[in-house]
């Protein structure tokens, strides 16, 4: 009797303990993690998970996948990912030449689970398929209306390279849409080909293959630089750029730099038109480039060639001559003629009075008027003439003196 009572007491205690534990428990993390490459761009990570019998019926289980490394992701790929399924086909790709592996951390989440907390994290390290190699350098694609004109410097020029491309993503439809690059060409150091894609609407993923290995290419997208037209309008210049033929949906910005009269270069950011004051005496030199607008990140053009407008006119000379040079010449002439006149006054006009002397006289003597004008005038000082004495010496006496 006591035995059964004690037994029930212990049993109900255990049951209560279990119940109370359940309400403060953690969900279990996923188990049996594995992965499989579906193509060079897409990995399928899968796992299993056993639903506990005491989990409330309404409790919904989700799994969250995060990337552990703080590696740069290709734009447009969302991570972390949440899923109700027990697998994820992911193409969160690390950039070219980064490490050949990465690690996901996965945990279980519950909704409406009456106090069941999310699980601890489990990790899985994904290794890239064998044979990753650096095959190209300086991979660049010029966006043209007909597609992308891509070119690169091959790392191993003796090995033929095959490029394939598709819109990035992990769905089966996308994985089956790989296309080869066509119309291959070669110019100097660079090789190239054309990608027949509508530019910009989706991310394009490119894979290069050769005997040496494979690599995923992150192209640098370049748009052709836009033509600048310059119009003069009421002491102003109107600058207008033709929008690029590609990316009609992008709102582009124009970065332009100019010099005025060989001055220092100034740079500004503009929309497709810009109005600026214009100095008609100056030569202007412009260069510009297109920058990615709000909807087209990372799409820029190279700098354009220089475009000139106007001419450098020399500073207006006639005014300087009139204001400075003519008065100087006149002064010099007057001084010289005065000097000449004074010097040869006896010839030109013998009795010309010395004007400075007259002036001095007036100042010094004030209103005294008893001095005669004759005294104040120039009186030549009589020259002292030594009287000559001529002595006649007879030739004989001179001869006598000598002998
Ligand atoms: C569950 O989460 C709550 C709130 O975050 C916390 O107070 C509690 O200790 C957690 N329980 C367990 C078993 O980790
Ligand atoms: C990923 O792998 C799991 C298990 O092998 C499979 O059930 C699932 O269909 C695969 N997903 C894709 C997109 O192939
Ligand atoms: C699991 O990892 C994520 C980030 O990777 C972190 O925010 C979270 O706190 C981790 N959870 C646990 C239970 O450690
Ligand atoms: C493609 O690019 C190459 C090198 O940049 C150039 O020589 C070629 O003219 C371009 N093709 C077209 C159709 O613009
Ligand atoms: C480019 O692709 C479109 C369809 O996507 C096709 O109609 C066109 O003929 C292709 N052009 C070239 C040059 O292959
Ligand atoms: C220059 O731009 C102004 C305003 O941006 C406009 O009113 C004017 O008509 C333009 N002039 C020319 C010649 O395009
Ligand atoms: C262009 O894109 C870069 C990132 O790719 C961004 O940092 C920059 O702000 C963008 N520029 C404009 C003008 O939107």
Short mmCIF file of N, CA and C in Angstrom, two decimals, residues 273-378:
data_model
loop_
_atom_site.label_atom_id
_atom_site.label_comp_id
_atom_site.label_asym_id
_atom_site.label_seq_id
_atom_site.Cartn_x
_atom_site.Cartn_y
_atom_site.Cartn_z
N UNK A 273 22.88 67.62 -66.67
CA UNK A 273 23.17 68.96 -67.19
C UNK A 273 23.79 69.81 -66.08
N UNK A 274 24.64 70.74 -66.52
CA UNK A 274 25.27 71.63 -65.55
C UNK A 274 25.48 73.00 -66.22
N UNK A 275 25.19 74.06 -65.48
CA UNK A 275 25.36 75.41 -66.01
C UNK A 275 26.43 76.11 -65.18
N UNK A 276 27.41 76.72 -65.85
CA UNK A 276 28.50 77.37 -65.10
C UNK A 276 28.88 78.69 -65.76
N UNK A 277 29.36 79.67 -64.98
CA UNK A 277 29.77 80.95 -65.55
C UNK A 277 30.91 80.76 -66.54
N UNK A 278 30.94 81.61 -67.57
CA UNK A 278 31.93 81.46 -68.64
C UNK A 278 32.70 82.76 -68.83
N UNK A 279 34.00 82.68 -68.78
CA UNK A 279 34.88 83.82 -69.04
C UNK A 279 35.35 83.69 -70.50
N UNK A 280 34.90 84.63 -71.34
CA UNK A 280 35.17 84.54 -72.78
C UNK A 280 36.65 84.59 -73.13
N UNK A 281 37.50 85.07 -72.18
CA UNK A 281 38.92 85.19 -72.47
C UNK A 281 39.70 83.95 -72.07
N UNK A 282 38.99 82.88 -71.75
CA UNK A 282 39.68 81.70 -71.22
C UNK A 282 39.44 80.48 -72.07
N UNK A 283 40.48 79.64 -72.07
CA UNK A 283 40.36 78.31 -72.66
C UNK A 283 39.93 77.36 -71.54
N UNK A 284 38.89 76.58 -71.80
CA UNK A 284 38.41 75.59 -70.82
C UNK A 284 38.72 74.20 -71.34
N UNK A 285 39.16 73.34 -70.43
CA UNK A 285 39.40 71.94 -70.81
C UNK A 285 38.62 71.05 -69.86
N UNK A 286 37.77 70.20 -70.43
CA UNK A 286 36.91 69.33 -69.62
C UNK A 286 37.27 67.87 -69.83
N UNK A 287 37.15 67.08 -68.75
CA UNK A 287 37.13 65.62 -68.90
C UNK A 287 36.08 65.12 -67.93
N UNK A 288 35.47 64.03 -68.27
CA UNK A 288 34.36 63.59 -67.42
C UNK A 288 34.27 62.08 -67.41
N UNK A 289 33.54 61.58 -66.44
CA UNK A 289 33.27 60.14 -66.39
C UNK A 289 31.89 59.93 -65.79
N UNK A 290 31.32 58.79 -66.09
CA UNK A 290 29.99 58.46 -65.60
C UNK A 290 30.16 57.64 -64.33
N UNK A 291 29.39 57.99 -63.32
CA UNK A 291 29.44 57.22 -62.08
C UNK A 291 28.11 56.51 -61.88
N UNK A 292 28.20 55.36 -61.20
CA UNK A 292 26.99 54.59 -60.94
C UNK A 292 25.96 55.45 -60.23
N UNK A 293 24.78 55.38 -60.73
CA UNK A 293 23.69 56.08 -60.06
C UNK A 293 23.14 55.22 -58.95
N UNK A 294 21.97 55.58 -58.49
CA UNK A 294 21.40 54.91 -57.33
C UNK A 294 21.05 53.44 -57.60
N UNK A 295 20.63 53.12 -58.84
CA UNK A 295 20.16 51.76 -59.07
C UNK A 295 21.23 50.84 -59.65
N UNK A 296 22.39 51.40 -59.97
CA UNK A 296 23.40 50.58 -60.63
C UNK A 296 24.73 50.67 -59.91
N UNK A 297 24.82 50.06 -58.74
CA UNK A 297 26.06 50.19 -57.97
C UNK A 297 27.24 49.56 -58.71
N UNK A 298 28.38 50.22 -58.57
CA UNK A 298 29.62 49.64 -59.10
C UNK A 298 29.81 49.77 -60.59
N UNK A 299 28.90 50.47 -61.29
CA UNK A 299 29.07 50.63 -62.74
C UNK A 299 29.57 52.04 -63.04
N UNK A 300 30.81 52.14 -63.46
CA UNK A 300 31.42 53.43 -63.74
C UNK A 300 32.04 53.40 -65.13
N UNK A 301 32.38 54.58 -65.64
CA UNK A 301 33.14 54.60 -66.89
C UNK A 301 34.55 55.08 -66.57
N UNK A 302 35.45 54.87 -67.51
CA UNK A 302 36.78 55.45 -67.37
C UNK A 302 36.67 56.93 -67.71
N UNK A 303 37.73 57.70 -67.43
CA UNK A 303 37.73 59.13 -67.77
C UNK A 303 37.70 59.30 -69.28
N UNK A 304 36.97 60.30 -69.76
CA UNK A 304 36.92 60.58 -71.20
C UNK A 304 38.19 61.32 -71.62
N UNK A 305 38.32 61.51 -72.93
CA UNK A 305 39.38 62.37 -73.44
C UNK A 305 39.05 63.81 -73.04
N UNK A 306 40.07 64.70 -73.13
CA UNK A 306 39.82 66.11 -72.82
C UNK A 306 39.01 66.76 -73.94
N UNK A 307 38.07 67.61 -73.57
CA UNK A 307 37.28 68.39 -74.53
C UNK A 307 37.57 69.86 -74.24
N UNK A 308 37.97 70.62 -75.28
CA UNK A 308 38.32 72.03 -75.06
C UNK A 308 37.20 72.94 -75.50
N UNK A 309 37.13 74.12 -74.89
CA UNK A 309 36.17 75.14 -75.32
C UNK A 309 36.80 76.51 -75.11
N UNK A 310 36.66 77.40 -76.12
CA UNK A 310 37.17 78.76 -76.01
C UNK A 310 38.67 78.84 -76.29
N UNK A 311 39.22 80.06 -76.20
CA UNK A 311 40.66 80.26 -76.39
C UNK A 311 41.17 81.19 -75.30
N UNK A 312 42.45 81.03 -74.98
CA UNK A 312 43.10 81.94 -74.04
C UNK A 312 43.44 83.22 -74.79
N UNK A 313 42.75 84.34 -74.51
CA UNK A 313 43.10 85.61 -75.17
C UNK A 313 44.11 86.32 -74.30
N UNK A 314 45.17 86.97 -74.94
CA UNK A 314 46.12 87.71 -74.12
C UNK A 314 45.38 88.86 -73.44
N UNK A 315 45.85 89.32 -72.27
CA UNK A 315 45.16 90.43 -71.59
C UNK A 315 45.14 91.65 -72.51
N UNK A 316 44.06 92.46 -72.54
CA UNK A 316 43.87 93.57 -73.47
C UNK A 316 45.01 94.58 -73.34
N UNK A 317 45.94 94.66 -74.38
CA UNK A 317 47.18 95.45 -74.33
C UNK A 317 46.99 96.94 -74.49
N UNK A 318 46.05 97.39 -75.32
CA UNK A 318 45.95 98.82 -75.68
C UNK A 318 45.76 99.72 -74.46
N UNK A 319 44.98 99.25 -73.50
CA UNK A 319 44.71 100.08 -72.33
C UNK A 319 45.98 100.30 -71.52
N UNK A 320 46.77 99.23 -71.35
CA UNK A 320 48.03 99.33 -70.61
C UNK A 320 48.94 100.35 -71.27
N UNK A 321 49.02 100.27 -72.63
CA UNK A 321 49.87 101.20 -73.38
C UNK A 321 49.40 102.63 -73.12
N UNK A 322 48.09 102.83 -73.22
CA UNK A 322 47.55 104.18 -73.08
C UNK A 322 47.79 104.72 -71.68
N UNK A 323 47.64 103.87 -70.67
CA UNK A 323 47.68 104.35 -69.29
C UNK A 323 49.11 104.53 -68.78
N UNK A 324 50.02 103.64 -69.16
CA UNK A 324 51.36 103.68 -68.56
C UNK A 324 52.43 104.12 -69.53
N UNK A 325 52.48 103.47 -70.72
CA UNK A 325 53.63 103.68 -71.60
C UNK A 325 53.64 105.08 -72.19
N UNK A 326 52.50 105.56 -72.69
CA UNK A 326 52.46 106.87 -73.35
C UNK A 326 52.89 108.00 -72.41
N UNK A 327 52.35 108.10 -71.19
CA UNK A 327 52.81 109.17 -70.29
C UNK A 327 54.31 109.10 -70.01
N UNK A 328 54.85 107.89 -69.89
CA UNK A 328 56.29 107.75 -69.62
C UNK A 328 57.09 108.32 -70.79
N UNK A 329 56.67 107.92 -72.01
CA UNK A 329 57.38 108.40 -73.20
C UNK A 329 57.29 109.92 -73.27
N UNK A 330 56.13 110.45 -73.01
CA UNK A 330 55.93 111.91 -73.05
C UNK A 330 56.86 112.62 -72.07
N UNK A 331 56.92 112.10 -70.83
CA UNK A 331 57.77 112.69 -69.80
C UNK A 331 59.22 112.72 -70.24
N UNK A 332 59.65 111.54 -70.76
CA UNK A 332 61.05 111.43 -71.20
C UNK A 332 61.32 112.47 -72.28
N UNK A 333 60.38 112.62 -73.21
CA UNK A 333 60.55 113.58 -74.30
C UNK A 333 60.68 115.00 -73.77
N UNK A 334 59.80 115.35 -72.84
CA UNK A 334 59.80 116.71 -72.29
C UNK A 334 61.11 117.00 -71.59
N UNK A 335 61.56 116.01 -70.76
CA UNK A 335 62.82 116.20 -70.01
C UNK A 335 63.98 116.39 -70.97
N UNK A 336 64.01 115.49 -72.00
CA UNK A 336 65.11 115.55 -72.97
C UNK A 336 65.11 116.88 -73.71
N UNK A 337 63.92 117.32 -74.11
CA UNK A 337 63.87 118.57 -74.88
C UNK A 337 64.26 119.76 -74.00
N UNK A 338 63.88 119.73 -72.73
CA UNK A 338 64.27 120.78 -71.80
C UNK A 338 65.78 120.86 -71.70
N UNK A 339 66.37 119.64 -71.55
CA UNK A 339 67.81 119.54 -71.39
C UNK A 339 68.51 120.11 -72.62
N UNK A 340 68.04 119.66 -73.79
CA UNK A 340 68.63 120.12 -75.04
C UNK A 340 68.51 121.63 -75.16
N UNK A 341 67.36 122.09 -74.81
CA UNK A 341 67.06 123.51 -74.94
C UNK A 341 68.01 124.34 -74.08
N UNK A 342 68.24 123.88 -72.84
CA UNK A 342 69.11 124.58 -71.91
C UNK A 342 70.55 124.56 -72.43
N UNK A 343 70.96 123.39 -72.90
CA UNK A 343 72.33 123.16 -73.34
C UNK A 343 72.70 124.10 -74.48
N UNK A 344 71.75 124.21 -75.40
CA UNK A 344 72.08 125.01 -76.58
C UNK A 344 71.26 126.28 -76.63
N UNK A 345 71.00 126.81 -75.46
CA UNK A 345 70.14 128.00 -75.38
C UNK A 345 70.81 129.20 -76.06
N UNK A 346 72.16 129.24 -75.99
CA UNK A 346 72.87 130.38 -76.61
C UNK A 346 72.66 130.41 -78.11
N UNK A 347 72.46 129.17 -78.68
CA UNK A 347 72.26 129.12 -80.13
C UNK A 347 70.81 129.45 -80.47
N UNK A 348 69.92 128.75 -79.73
CA UNK A 348 68.49 128.88 -80.10
C UNK A 348 67.94 130.23 -79.66
N UNK A 349 68.24 130.61 -78.47
CA UNK A 349 67.66 131.84 -77.92
C UNK A 349 68.63 132.37 -76.89
N UNK A 350 69.58 133.21 -77.30
CA UNK A 350 70.71 133.58 -76.44
C UNK A 350 70.34 134.18 -75.09
N UNK A 351 69.29 134.94 -74.98
CA UNK A 351 69.04 135.62 -73.72
C UNK A 351 67.94 134.99 -72.87
N UNK A 352 67.77 133.72 -73.03
CA UNK A 352 66.73 133.05 -72.25
C UNK A 352 67.11 133.07 -70.77
N UNK A 353 66.24 133.55 -69.97
CA UNK A 353 66.56 133.54 -68.53
C UNK A 353 66.42 132.13 -67.94
N UNK A 354 67.21 131.89 -66.87
CA UNK A 354 67.14 130.58 -66.20
C UNK A 354 65.87 130.54 -65.37
N UNK A 355 64.89 129.68 -65.75
CA UNK A 355 63.61 129.71 -65.02
C UNK A 355 63.75 129.39 -63.54
N UNK A 356 64.69 128.52 -63.18
CA UNK A 356 64.83 128.14 -61.77
C UNK A 356 65.40 129.31 -60.96
N UNK A 357 66.26 130.02 -61.61
CA UNK A 357 66.86 131.17 -60.92
C UNK A 357 65.80 132.21 -60.63
N UNK A 358 64.92 132.42 -61.60
CA UNK A 358 63.85 133.40 -61.40
C UNK A 358 62.98 132.98 -60.25
N UNK A 359 62.68 131.70 -60.25
CA UNK A 359 61.81 131.18 -59.21
C UNK A 359 62.45 131.34 -57.84
N UNK A 360 63.79 131.00 -57.77
CA UNK A 360 64.53 131.09 -56.52
C UNK A 360 64.53 132.53 -56.01
N UNK A 361 64.76 133.41 -56.90
CA UNK A 361 64.81 134.84 -56.60
C UNK A 361 63.50 135.29 -55.96
N UNK A 362 62.42 134.86 -56.60
CA UNK A 362 61.10 135.27 -56.14
C UNK A 362 60.88 134.78 -54.72
N UNK A 363 61.28 133.54 -54.47
CA UNK A 363 61.06 132.96 -53.15
C UNK A 363 61.94 133.64 -52.12
N UNK A 364 63.20 133.82 -52.45
CA UNK A 364 64.17 134.35 -51.48
C UNK A 364 63.94 135.82 -51.16
N UNK A 365 63.61 136.59 -52.15
CA UNK A 365 63.51 138.03 -51.92
C UNK A 365 62.11 138.52 -51.64
N UNK A 366 61.18 137.64 -51.79
CA UNK A 366 59.79 138.02 -51.51
C UNK A 366 59.39 139.22 -52.34
N UNK A 367 58.95 140.32 -51.65
CA UNK A 367 58.43 141.45 -52.42
C UNK A 367 59.45 142.59 -52.58
N UNK A 368 60.75 142.29 -52.20
CA UNK A 368 61.78 143.32 -52.43
C UNK A 368 61.94 143.55 -53.92
N UNK A 369 61.89 144.79 -54.27
CA UNK A 369 61.92 145.03 -55.71
C UNK A 369 63.01 146.00 -56.14
N UNK A 370 63.95 146.29 -55.13
CA UNK A 370 64.94 147.28 -55.57
C UNK A 370 66.06 146.71 -56.40
N UNK A 371 66.17 145.43 -56.48
CA UNK A 371 67.26 144.86 -57.30
C UNK A 371 66.89 144.99 -58.77
N UNK A 372 67.80 145.32 -59.51
CA UNK A 372 67.54 145.48 -60.95
C UNK A 372 67.46 144.10 -61.60
N UNK A 373 66.66 144.05 -62.58
CA UNK A 373 66.55 142.80 -63.31
C UNK A 373 67.87 142.40 -63.91
N UNK A 374 68.70 143.39 -64.24
CA UNK A 374 70.00 143.11 -64.85
C UNK A 374 70.85 142.27 -63.92
N UNK A 375 70.83 142.62 -62.60
CA UNK A 375 71.65 141.89 -61.63
C UNK A 375 71.21 140.43 -61.49
N UNK A 376 69.89 140.26 -61.50
CA UNK A 376 69.39 138.88 -61.30
C UNK A 376 69.56 138.02 -62.55
N UNK A 377 69.79 138.70 -63.65
CA UNK A 377 69.97 137.90 -64.86
C UNK A 377 71.37 137.32 -64.92
N UNK A 378 71.56 136.38 -65.78
CA UNK A 378 72.84 135.72 -65.91
C UNK A 378 73.89 136.68 -66.40
#
